[in-house]
PDB file of C-alpha atoms in Angstrom:
ATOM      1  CA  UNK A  59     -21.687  24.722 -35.382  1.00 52.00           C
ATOM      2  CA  UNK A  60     -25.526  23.744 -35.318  1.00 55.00           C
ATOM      3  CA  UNK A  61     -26.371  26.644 -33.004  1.00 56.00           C
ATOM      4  CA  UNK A  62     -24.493  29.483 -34.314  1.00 62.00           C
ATOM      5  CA  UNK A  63     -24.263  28.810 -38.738  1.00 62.00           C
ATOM      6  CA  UNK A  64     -27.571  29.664 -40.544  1.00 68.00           C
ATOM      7  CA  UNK A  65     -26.217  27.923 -43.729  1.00 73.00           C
ATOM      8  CA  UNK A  66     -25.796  24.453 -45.161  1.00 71.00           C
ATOM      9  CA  UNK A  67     -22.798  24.168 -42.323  1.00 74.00           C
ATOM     10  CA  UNK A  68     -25.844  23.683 -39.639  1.00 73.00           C
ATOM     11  CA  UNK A  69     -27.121  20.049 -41.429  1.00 77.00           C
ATOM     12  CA  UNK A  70     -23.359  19.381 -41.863  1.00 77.00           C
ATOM     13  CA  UNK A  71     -22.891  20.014 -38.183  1.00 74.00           C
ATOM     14  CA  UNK A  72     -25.741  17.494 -37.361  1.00 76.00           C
ATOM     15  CA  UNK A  73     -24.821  15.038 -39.452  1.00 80.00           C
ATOM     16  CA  UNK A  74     -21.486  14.734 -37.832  1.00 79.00           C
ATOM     17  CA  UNK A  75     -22.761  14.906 -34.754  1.00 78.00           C
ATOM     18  CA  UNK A  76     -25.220  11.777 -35.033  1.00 77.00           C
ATOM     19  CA  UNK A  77     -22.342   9.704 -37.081  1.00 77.00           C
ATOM     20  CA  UNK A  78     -20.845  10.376 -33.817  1.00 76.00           C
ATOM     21  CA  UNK A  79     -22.642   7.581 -32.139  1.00 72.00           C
ATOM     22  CA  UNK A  80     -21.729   5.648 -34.955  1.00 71.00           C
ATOM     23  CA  UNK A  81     -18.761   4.113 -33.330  1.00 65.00           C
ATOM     24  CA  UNK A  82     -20.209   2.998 -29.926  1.00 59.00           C
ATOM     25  CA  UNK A  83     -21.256   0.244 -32.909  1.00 58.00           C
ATOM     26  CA  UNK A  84     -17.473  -0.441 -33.600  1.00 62.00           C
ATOM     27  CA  UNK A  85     -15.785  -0.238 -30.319  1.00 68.00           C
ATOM     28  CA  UNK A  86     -13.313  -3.274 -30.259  1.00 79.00           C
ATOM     29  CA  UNK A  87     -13.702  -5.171 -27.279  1.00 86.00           C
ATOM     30  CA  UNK A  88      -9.775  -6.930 -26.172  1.00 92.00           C
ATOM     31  CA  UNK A  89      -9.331 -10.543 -26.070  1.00 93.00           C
ATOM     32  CA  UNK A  90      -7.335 -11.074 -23.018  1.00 94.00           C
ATOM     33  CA  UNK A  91      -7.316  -8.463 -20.358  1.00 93.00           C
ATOM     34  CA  UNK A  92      -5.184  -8.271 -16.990  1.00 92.00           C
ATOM     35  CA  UNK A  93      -6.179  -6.934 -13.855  1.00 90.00           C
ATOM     36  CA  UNK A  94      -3.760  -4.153 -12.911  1.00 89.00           C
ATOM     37  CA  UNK A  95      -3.382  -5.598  -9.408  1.00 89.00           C
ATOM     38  CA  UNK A  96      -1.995  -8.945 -11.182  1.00 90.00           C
ATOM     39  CA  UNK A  97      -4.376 -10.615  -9.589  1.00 88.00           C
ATOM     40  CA  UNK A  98      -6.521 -12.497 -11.728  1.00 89.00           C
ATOM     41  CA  UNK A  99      -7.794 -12.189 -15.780  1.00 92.00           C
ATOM     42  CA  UNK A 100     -10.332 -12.360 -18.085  1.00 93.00           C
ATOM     43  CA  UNK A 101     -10.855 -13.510 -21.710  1.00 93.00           C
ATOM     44  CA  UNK A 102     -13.914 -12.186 -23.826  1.00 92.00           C
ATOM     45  CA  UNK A 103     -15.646 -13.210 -27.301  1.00 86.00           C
ATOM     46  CA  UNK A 104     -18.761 -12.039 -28.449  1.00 84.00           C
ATOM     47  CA  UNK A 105     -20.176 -15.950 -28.303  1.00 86.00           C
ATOM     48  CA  UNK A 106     -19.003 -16.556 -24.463  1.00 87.00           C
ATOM     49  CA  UNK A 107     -18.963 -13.057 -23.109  1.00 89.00           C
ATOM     50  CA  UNK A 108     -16.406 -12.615 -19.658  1.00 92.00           C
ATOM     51  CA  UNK A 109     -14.707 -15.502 -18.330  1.00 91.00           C
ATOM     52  CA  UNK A 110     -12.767 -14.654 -15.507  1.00 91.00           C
ATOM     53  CA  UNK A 111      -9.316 -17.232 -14.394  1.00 88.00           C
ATOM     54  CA  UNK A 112     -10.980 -17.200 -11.052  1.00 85.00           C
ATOM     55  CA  UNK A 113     -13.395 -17.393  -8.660  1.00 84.00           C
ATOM     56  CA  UNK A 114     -13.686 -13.994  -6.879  1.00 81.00           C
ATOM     57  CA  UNK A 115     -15.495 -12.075  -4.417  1.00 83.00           C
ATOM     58  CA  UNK A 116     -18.077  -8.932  -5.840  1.00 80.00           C
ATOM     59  CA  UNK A 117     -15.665  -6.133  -5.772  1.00 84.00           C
ATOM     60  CA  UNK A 118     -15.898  -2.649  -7.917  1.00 86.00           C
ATOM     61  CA  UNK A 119     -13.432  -3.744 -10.227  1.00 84.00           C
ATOM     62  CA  UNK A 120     -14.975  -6.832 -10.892  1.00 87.00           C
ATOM     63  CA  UNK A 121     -18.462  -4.954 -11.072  1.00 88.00           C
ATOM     64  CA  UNK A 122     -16.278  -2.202 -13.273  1.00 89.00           C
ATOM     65  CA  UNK A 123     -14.842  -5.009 -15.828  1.00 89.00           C
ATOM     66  CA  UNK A 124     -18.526  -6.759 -16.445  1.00 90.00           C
ATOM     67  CA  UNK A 125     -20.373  -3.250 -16.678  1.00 90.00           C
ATOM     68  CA  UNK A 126     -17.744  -2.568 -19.890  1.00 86.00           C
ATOM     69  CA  UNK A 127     -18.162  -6.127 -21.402  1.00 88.00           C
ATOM     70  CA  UNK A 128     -21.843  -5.176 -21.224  1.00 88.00           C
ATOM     71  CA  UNK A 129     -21.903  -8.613 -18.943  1.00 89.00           C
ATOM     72  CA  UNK A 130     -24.731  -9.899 -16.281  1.00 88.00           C
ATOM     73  CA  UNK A 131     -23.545 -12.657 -15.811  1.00 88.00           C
ATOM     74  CA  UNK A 132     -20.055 -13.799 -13.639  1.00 89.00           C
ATOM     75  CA  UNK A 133     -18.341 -16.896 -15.382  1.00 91.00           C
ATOM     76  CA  UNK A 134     -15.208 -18.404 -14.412  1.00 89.00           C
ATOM     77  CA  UNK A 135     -13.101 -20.103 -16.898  1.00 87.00           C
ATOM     78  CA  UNK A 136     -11.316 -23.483 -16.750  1.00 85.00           C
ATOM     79  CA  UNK A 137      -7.896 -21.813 -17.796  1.00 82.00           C
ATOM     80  CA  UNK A 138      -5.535 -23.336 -15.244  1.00 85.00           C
ATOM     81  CA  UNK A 139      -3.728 -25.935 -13.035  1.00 82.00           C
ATOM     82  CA  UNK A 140      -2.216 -24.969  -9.386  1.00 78.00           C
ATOM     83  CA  UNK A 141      -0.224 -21.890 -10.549  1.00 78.00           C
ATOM     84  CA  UNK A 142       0.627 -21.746 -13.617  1.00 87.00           C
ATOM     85  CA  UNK A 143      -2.309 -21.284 -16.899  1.00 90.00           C
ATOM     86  CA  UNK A 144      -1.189 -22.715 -20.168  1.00 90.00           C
ATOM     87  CA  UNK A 145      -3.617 -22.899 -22.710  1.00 92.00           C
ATOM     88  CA  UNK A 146      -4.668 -21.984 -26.338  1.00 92.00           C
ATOM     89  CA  UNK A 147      -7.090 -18.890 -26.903  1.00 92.00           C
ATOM     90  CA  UNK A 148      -8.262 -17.970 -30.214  1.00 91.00           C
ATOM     91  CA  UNK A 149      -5.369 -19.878 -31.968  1.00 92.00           C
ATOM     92  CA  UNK A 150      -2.779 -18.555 -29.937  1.00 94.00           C
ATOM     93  CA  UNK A 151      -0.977 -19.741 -27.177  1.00 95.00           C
ATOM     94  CA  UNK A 152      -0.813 -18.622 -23.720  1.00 95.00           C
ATOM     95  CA  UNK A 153       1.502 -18.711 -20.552  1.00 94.00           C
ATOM     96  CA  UNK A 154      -0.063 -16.987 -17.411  1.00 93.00           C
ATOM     97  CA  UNK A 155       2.298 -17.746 -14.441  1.00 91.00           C
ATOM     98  CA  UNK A 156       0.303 -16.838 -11.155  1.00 88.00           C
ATOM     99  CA  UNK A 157       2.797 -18.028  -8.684  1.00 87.00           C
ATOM    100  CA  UNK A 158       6.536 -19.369  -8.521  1.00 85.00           C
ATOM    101  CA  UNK A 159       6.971 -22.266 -10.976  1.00 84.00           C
ATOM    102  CA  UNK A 160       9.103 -25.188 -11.526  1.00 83.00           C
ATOM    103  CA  UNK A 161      11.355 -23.505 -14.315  1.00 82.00           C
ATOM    104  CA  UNK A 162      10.621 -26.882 -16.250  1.00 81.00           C
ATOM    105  CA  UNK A 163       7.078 -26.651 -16.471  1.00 83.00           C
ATOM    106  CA  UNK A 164       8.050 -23.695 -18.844  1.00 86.00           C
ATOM    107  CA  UNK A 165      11.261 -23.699 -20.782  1.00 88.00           C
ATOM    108  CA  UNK A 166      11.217 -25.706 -23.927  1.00 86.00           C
ATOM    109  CA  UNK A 167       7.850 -24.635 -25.039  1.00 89.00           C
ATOM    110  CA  UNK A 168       6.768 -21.505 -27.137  1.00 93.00           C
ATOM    111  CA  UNK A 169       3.774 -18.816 -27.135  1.00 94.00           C
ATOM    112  CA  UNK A 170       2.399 -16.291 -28.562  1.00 95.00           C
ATOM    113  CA  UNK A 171       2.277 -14.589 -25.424  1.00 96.00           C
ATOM    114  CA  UNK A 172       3.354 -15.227 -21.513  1.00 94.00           C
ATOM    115  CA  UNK A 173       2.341 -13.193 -19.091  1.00 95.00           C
ATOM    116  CA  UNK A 174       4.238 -13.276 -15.147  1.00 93.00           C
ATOM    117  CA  UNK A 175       1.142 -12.123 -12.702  1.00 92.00           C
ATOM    118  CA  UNK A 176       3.815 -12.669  -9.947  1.00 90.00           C
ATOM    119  CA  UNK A 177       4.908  -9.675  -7.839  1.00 88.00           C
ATOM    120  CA  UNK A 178       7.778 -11.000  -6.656  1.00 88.00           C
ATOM    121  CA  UNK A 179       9.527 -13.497  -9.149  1.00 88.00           C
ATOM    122  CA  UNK A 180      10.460 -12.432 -12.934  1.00 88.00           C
ATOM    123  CA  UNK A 181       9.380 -13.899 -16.271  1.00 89.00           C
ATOM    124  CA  UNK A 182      12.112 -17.160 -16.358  1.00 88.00           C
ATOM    125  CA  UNK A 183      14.405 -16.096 -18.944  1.00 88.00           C
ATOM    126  CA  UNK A 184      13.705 -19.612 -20.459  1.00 90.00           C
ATOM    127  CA  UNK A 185      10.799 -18.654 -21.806  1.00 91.00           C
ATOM    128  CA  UNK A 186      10.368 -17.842 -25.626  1.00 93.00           C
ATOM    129  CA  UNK A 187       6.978 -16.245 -26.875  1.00 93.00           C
ATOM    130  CA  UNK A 188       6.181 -13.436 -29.093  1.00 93.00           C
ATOM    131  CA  UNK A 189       5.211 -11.259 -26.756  1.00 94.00           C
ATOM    132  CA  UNK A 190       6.454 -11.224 -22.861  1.00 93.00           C
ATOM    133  CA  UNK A 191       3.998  -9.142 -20.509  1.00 94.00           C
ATOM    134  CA  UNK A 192       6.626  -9.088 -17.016  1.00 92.00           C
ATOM    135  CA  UNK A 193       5.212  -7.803 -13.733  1.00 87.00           C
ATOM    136  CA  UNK A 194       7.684  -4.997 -14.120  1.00 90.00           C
ATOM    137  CA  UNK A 195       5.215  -3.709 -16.712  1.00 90.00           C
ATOM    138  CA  UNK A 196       2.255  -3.684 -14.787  1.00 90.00           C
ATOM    139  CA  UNK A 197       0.416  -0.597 -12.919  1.00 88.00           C
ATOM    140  CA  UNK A 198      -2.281  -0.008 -15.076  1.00 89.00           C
ATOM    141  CA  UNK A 199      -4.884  -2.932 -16.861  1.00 90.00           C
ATOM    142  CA  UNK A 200      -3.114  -4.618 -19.587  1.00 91.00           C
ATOM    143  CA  UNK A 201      -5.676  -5.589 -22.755  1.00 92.00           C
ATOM    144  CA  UNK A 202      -4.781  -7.901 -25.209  1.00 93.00           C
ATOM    145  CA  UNK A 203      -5.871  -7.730 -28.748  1.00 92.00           C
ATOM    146  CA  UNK A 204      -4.772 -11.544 -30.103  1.00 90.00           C
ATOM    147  CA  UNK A 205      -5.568 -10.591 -34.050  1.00 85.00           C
ATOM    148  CA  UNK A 206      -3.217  -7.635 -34.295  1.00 82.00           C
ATOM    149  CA  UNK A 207      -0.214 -10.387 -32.804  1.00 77.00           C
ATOM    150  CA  UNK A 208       2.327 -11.517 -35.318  1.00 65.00           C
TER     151      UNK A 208
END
């Protein structure tokens, strides 16, 4: 459009071609994300940056994850105990279960979202939360936008 129109469609063609960048401004950055290996997860805010569940070695998708966060810096976060991460994020609350729990840490309680990082073991059907992430639904990185939860 800007190479080939001689008319007013040119300027029209630039202009929507620098607006363009205009969004790199507003690209929405998730809250929670988890890695598609289920082996570990991050939480991000503007004020703290990354915060990773755990300590890790250097590895391309932890390099990968830090480069898109537009992150230096690795943090690790104080999110949980043994295996099981139950804690409040941005008003909301979370269940991560890493490993196999003691269905009674669990049942009883309510989130706003649980999430099973186990290969092996399914989400207890105890559990009550808004929204249930099971390790049946993982094979690609799940992100987690907390504001658009009910």
């Amino acid at each position: 459009m800007i190479l080939f129109h001689k008319s007013y469609l040119r300027y029209l063609g630039i202009l929507l071609f620098l607006s363009s960048f205009l969004t790199l401004k507003f690209d929405k950055k998730p809250d929670l994300i988890f890695d598609k290996d289920q082996k570990f997860f991050a939480s991000f805010d503007e004020e703290s940056g990354l915060i990773f569940s755990e300590k890790m070695r250097p590895s391309r998708q932890l390099k990968s994850w830090l480069k898109h966060f537009n992150q230096t810096e690795f943090k690790v976060g104080n999110f949980c105990q043994k295996d099981l991460c139950d804690f409040t994020y941005k008003n909301k609350k979370i269940l991560v279960i890493q490993k196999r729990i003691k269905i009674d840490e669990v049942c009883g309680k309510e989130f706003d979202l649980a999430v099973n990082l186990t290969k092996k073991y399914e989400m207890p059907s105890c559990v009550k939360a808004t929204r249930i992430i099971d390790n049946i639904d993982f094979g690609k990185t799940q992100e987690i936008y907390l504001d658009e939860m009910k």
